Amino acid sequence: MYEGDYDPETTNSCEAVVDSNQRISPESTDEVRHLELSIDDPAFRFLEGQTIGVLVEGPHAFGNRYHHRRYSIANARSAPNEDESVRVSLLVRRCFSIDEISGERYPGIASNYLCDTRPGDRITITGPYRSPFHIPADSNANLLMIGTGTGIAPFRAF
């Protein structure tokens, strides 16, 4: 999502606290991390299959004030309890892009930002956003699931 898709005047955002950030992939492979976030905003509620946006404030390389990137929520919701914060899990692969001409390697803005967070850090999130996938009411229905990105984040929630 580009800065033009994020408008601080019209997009709801809230703060989340990083509770944990652990590498779950072997050292010999791409880095994939499991993050646990707490959200104390009583209006924040999500459904399985939804995404949240992570807002990284700039300035960034092209002069953008914000970088906004969506991530699939990787956990099922728990029963609502007014006294507890909402817990959200994310799976994040540390990304880089390679310039085809110069061969330079550029870090992904949001993935590196999230992979470098530590417990206690506060981040700004947006959403949750609708999901195009709905679990069938029939619990015996066959499902074919195809993953992109880390591949399994939304499957964990289902």
Short mmCIF file of N, CA and C in Angstrom, two decimals, residues 29-105:
data_model
loop_
_atom_site.label_atom_id
_atom_site.label_comp_id
_atom_site.label_asym_id
_atom_site.label_seq_id
_atom_site.Cartn_x
_atom_site.Cartn_y
_atom_site.Cartn_z
N THR A 29 18.08 -20.19 6.53
CA THR A 29 17.04 -19.81 5.57
C THR A 29 16.69 -18.34 5.75
N ASP A 30 15.77 -17.86 4.90
CA ASP A 30 15.26 -16.49 5.07
C ASP A 30 14.72 -16.33 6.48
N GLU A 31 14.88 -15.14 7.02
CA GLU A 31 14.43 -14.87 8.38
C GLU A 31 12.91 -14.67 8.42
N VAL A 32 12.24 -15.48 9.21
CA VAL A 32 10.81 -15.34 9.45
C VAL A 32 10.64 -15.21 10.96
N ARG A 33 9.86 -14.20 11.36
CA ARG A 33 9.69 -13.92 12.79
C ARG A 33 8.21 -14.00 13.16
N HIS A 34 7.96 -14.41 14.40
CA HIS A 34 6.61 -14.48 14.95
C HIS A 34 6.50 -13.36 15.97
N LEU A 35 5.61 -12.41 15.72
CA LEU A 35 5.41 -11.28 16.62
C LEU A 35 4.07 -11.41 17.32
N GLU A 36 4.05 -11.11 18.60
CA GLU A 36 2.82 -11.05 19.39
C GLU A 36 2.61 -9.59 19.78
N LEU A 37 1.43 -9.07 19.47
CA LEU A 37 1.09 -7.68 19.78
C LEU A 37 -0.10 -7.63 20.72
N SER A 38 -0.13 -6.60 21.57
CA SER A 38 -1.28 -6.30 22.42
C SER A 38 -1.86 -4.97 21.99
N ILE A 39 -3.19 -4.93 21.88
CA ILE A 39 -3.87 -3.71 21.48
C ILE A 39 -4.90 -3.39 22.56
N ASP A 40 -4.73 -2.24 23.20
CA ASP A 40 -5.62 -1.86 24.31
C ASP A 40 -6.82 -1.04 23.87
N ASP A 41 -6.96 -0.79 22.58
CA ASP A 41 -8.08 0.00 22.07
C ASP A 41 -9.36 -0.84 22.15
N PRO A 42 -10.36 -0.43 22.95
CA PRO A 42 -11.57 -1.25 23.09
C PRO A 42 -12.37 -1.39 21.80
N ALA A 43 -12.15 -0.53 20.82
CA ALA A 43 -12.88 -0.62 19.56
C ALA A 43 -12.24 -1.60 18.59
N PHE A 44 -11.02 -2.05 18.87
CA PHE A 44 -10.33 -2.95 17.95
C PHE A 44 -10.80 -4.38 18.14
N ARG A 45 -11.40 -4.95 17.12
CA ARG A 45 -11.83 -6.34 17.09
C ARG A 45 -11.57 -6.87 15.69
N PHE A 46 -11.22 -8.15 15.58
CA PHE A 46 -10.93 -8.72 14.26
C PHE A 46 -11.58 -10.08 14.11
N LEU A 47 -11.64 -10.54 12.87
CA LEU A 47 -12.12 -11.88 12.53
C LEU A 47 -10.98 -12.63 11.87
N GLU A 48 -11.04 -13.96 11.93
CA GLU A 48 -10.04 -14.77 11.29
C GLU A 48 -9.99 -14.44 9.80
N GLY A 49 -8.78 -14.37 9.26
CA GLY A 49 -8.60 -14.08 7.84
C GLY A 49 -8.39 -12.61 7.53
N GLN A 50 -8.58 -11.73 8.51
CA GLN A 50 -8.40 -10.31 8.25
C GLN A 50 -6.93 -9.92 8.32
N THR A 51 -6.65 -8.71 7.86
CA THR A 51 -5.30 -8.15 7.90
C THR A 51 -5.31 -6.87 8.72
N ILE A 52 -4.12 -6.49 9.17
CA ILE A 52 -3.94 -5.17 9.78
C ILE A 52 -2.86 -4.46 8.97
N GLY A 53 -2.88 -3.15 9.03
CA GLY A 53 -1.84 -2.36 8.40
C GLY A 53 -0.82 -1.95 9.45
N VAL A 54 0.43 -1.93 9.06
CA VAL A 54 1.49 -1.43 9.92
C VAL A 54 1.97 -0.13 9.31
N LEU A 55 2.01 0.91 10.12
CA LEU A 55 2.36 2.24 9.66
C LEU A 55 3.77 2.58 10.13
N VAL A 56 4.66 2.82 9.18
CA VAL A 56 6.05 3.18 9.50
C VAL A 56 6.22 4.64 9.09
N GLU A 57 6.45 5.48 10.10
CA GLU A 57 6.58 6.90 9.83
C GLU A 57 7.96 7.19 9.24
N GLY A 58 8.02 8.12 8.31
CA GLY A 58 9.25 8.47 7.60
C GLY A 58 9.91 9.68 8.17
N PRO A 59 10.60 10.43 7.33
CA PRO A 59 10.50 10.39 5.87
C PRO A 59 11.20 9.17 5.29
N HIS A 60 10.72 8.76 4.11
CA HIS A 60 11.27 7.61 3.42
C HIS A 60 11.98 8.06 2.15
N ALA A 61 12.61 7.11 1.48
CA ALA A 61 13.51 7.40 0.35
C ALA A 61 12.89 8.31 -0.72
N PHE A 62 11.63 8.15 -1.00
CA PHE A 62 11.00 8.96 -2.05
C PHE A 62 10.24 10.14 -1.46
N GLY A 63 10.54 10.49 -0.22
CA GLY A 63 9.92 11.64 0.41
C GLY A 63 8.59 11.36 1.07
N ASN A 64 8.17 10.11 1.07
CA ASN A 64 6.89 9.77 1.70
C ASN A 64 6.98 9.95 3.21
N ARG A 65 5.94 10.51 3.78
CA ARG A 65 5.90 10.67 5.24
C ARG A 65 5.57 9.35 5.92
N TYR A 66 4.76 8.50 5.26
CA TYR A 66 4.34 7.23 5.84
C TYR A 66 4.60 6.10 4.85
N HIS A 67 4.85 4.93 5.40
CA HIS A 67 4.85 3.69 4.62
C HIS A 67 3.84 2.79 5.30
N HIS A 68 2.88 2.29 4.54
CA HIS A 68 1.77 1.51 5.09
C HIS A 68 1.78 0.15 4.41
N ARG A 69 1.85 -0.92 5.21
CA ARG A 69 1.92 -2.27 4.66
C ARG A 69 0.99 -3.18 5.45
N ARG A 70 0.23 -4.01 4.73
CA ARG A 70 -0.71 -4.92 5.39
C ARG A 70 -0.08 -6.29 5.63
N TYR A 71 -0.48 -6.88 6.78
CA TYR A 71 -0.03 -8.22 7.15
C TYR A 71 -1.24 -9.03 7.61
N SER A 72 -1.24 -10.31 7.23
CA SER A 72 -2.32 -11.22 7.66
C SER A 72 -2.19 -11.50 9.15
N ILE A 73 -3.33 -11.50 9.82
CA ILE A 73 -3.36 -11.86 11.24
C ILE A 73 -3.22 -13.38 11.32
N ALA A 74 -2.31 -13.85 12.16
CA ALA A 74 -1.96 -15.27 12.21
C ALA A 74 -2.50 -15.98 13.44
N ASN A 75 -3.54 -15.46 14.04
CA ASN A 75 -4.14 -16.16 15.19
C ASN A 75 -5.65 -15.99 15.15
N ALA A 76 -6.32 -16.89 15.86
CA ALA A 76 -7.77 -16.79 15.99
C ALA A 76 -8.09 -15.81 17.12
N ARG A 77 -9.23 -15.21 17.02
CA ARG A 77 -9.65 -14.27 18.08
C ARG A 77 -10.00 -15.05 19.33
N SER A 78 -9.85 -14.41 20.44
CA SER A 78 -10.27 -15.02 21.69
C SER A 78 -11.60 -14.41 22.10
N ALA A 79 -12.24 -15.02 23.07
CA ALA A 79 -13.52 -14.49 23.54
C ALA A 79 -13.32 -13.07 24.06
N PRO A 80 -14.21 -12.15 23.69
CA PRO A 80 -14.03 -10.77 24.15
C PRO A 80 -14.10 -10.66 25.66
N ASN A 81 -13.16 -9.92 26.20
CA ASN A 81 -13.11 -9.67 27.63
C ASN A 81 -12.72 -8.20 27.79
N GLU A 82 -13.61 -7.42 28.34
CA GLU A 82 -13.39 -5.97 28.42
C GLU A 82 -12.16 -5.60 29.23
N ASP A 83 -11.70 -6.48 30.11
CA ASP A 83 -10.56 -6.16 30.97
C ASP A 83 -9.22 -6.49 30.33
N GLU A 84 -9.22 -7.17 29.19
CA GLU A 84 -7.96 -7.59 28.57
C GLU A 84 -7.76 -6.92 27.23
N SER A 85 -6.51 -6.76 26.86
CA SER A 85 -6.20 -6.22 25.54
C SER A 85 -6.39 -7.33 24.50
N VAL A 86 -6.56 -6.92 23.26
CA VAL A 86 -6.69 -7.87 22.16
C VAL A 86 -5.29 -8.31 21.77
N ARG A 87 -5.12 -9.60 21.53
CA ARG A 87 -3.82 -10.15 21.13
C ARG A 87 -3.85 -10.46 19.64
N VAL A 88 -2.79 -10.05 18.95
CA VAL A 88 -2.66 -10.30 17.51
C VAL A 88 -1.29 -10.89 17.26
N SER A 89 -1.24 -11.95 16.44
CA SER A 89 0.02 -12.55 16.02
C SER A 89 0.27 -12.22 14.56
N LEU A 90 1.53 -11.96 14.22
CA LEU A 90 1.94 -11.74 12.84
C LEU A 90 3.11 -12.65 12.53
N LEU A 91 3.19 -13.13 11.29
CA LEU A 91 4.38 -13.80 10.78
C LEU A 91 4.99 -12.86 9.76
N VAL A 92 6.26 -12.53 9.93
CA VAL A 92 6.90 -11.53 9.05
C VAL A 92 8.20 -12.11 8.52
N ARG A 93 8.35 -12.09 7.20
CA ARG A 93 9.62 -12.47 6.57
C ARG A 93 10.40 -11.20 6.28
N ARG A 94 11.65 -11.15 6.74
CA ARG A 94 12.50 -9.98 6.48
C ARG A 94 12.78 -9.97 4.97
N CYS A 95 12.33 -8.89 4.32
CA CYS A 95 12.42 -8.81 2.86
C CYS A 95 13.48 -7.82 2.39
N PHE A 96 14.01 -8.12 1.22
CA PHE A 96 14.93 -7.22 0.53
C PHE A 96 14.59 -7.27 -0.94
N SER A 97 14.84 -6.18 -1.64
CA SER A 97 14.70 -6.18 -3.09
C SER A 97 16.08 -5.89 -3.68
N ILE A 98 16.31 -6.44 -4.86
CA ILE A 98 17.59 -6.26 -5.55
C ILE A 98 17.35 -5.44 -6.80
N ASP A 99 18.07 -4.33 -6.94
CA ASP A 99 17.99 -3.52 -8.15
C ASP A 99 18.59 -4.32 -9.31
N GLU A 100 17.80 -4.54 -10.37
CA GLU A 100 18.22 -5.39 -11.47
C GLU A 100 19.42 -4.82 -12.24
N ILE A 101 19.61 -3.51 -12.20
CA ILE A 101 20.70 -2.89 -12.94
C ILE A 101 21.96 -2.78 -12.09
N SER A 102 21.83 -2.20 -10.92
CA SER A 102 23.02 -1.97 -10.08
C SER A 102 23.37 -3.16 -9.20
N GLY A 103 22.39 -4.03 -8.95
CA GLY A 103 22.63 -5.15 -8.06
C GLY A 103 22.56 -4.78 -6.59
N GLU A 104 22.23 -3.50 -6.30
CA GLU A 104 22.14 -3.06 -4.90
C GLU A 104 20.96 -3.74 -4.22
N ARG A 105 21.14 -3.99 -2.93
CA ARG A 105 20.11 -4.64 -2.13
C ARG A 105 19.47 -3.59 -1.22
#
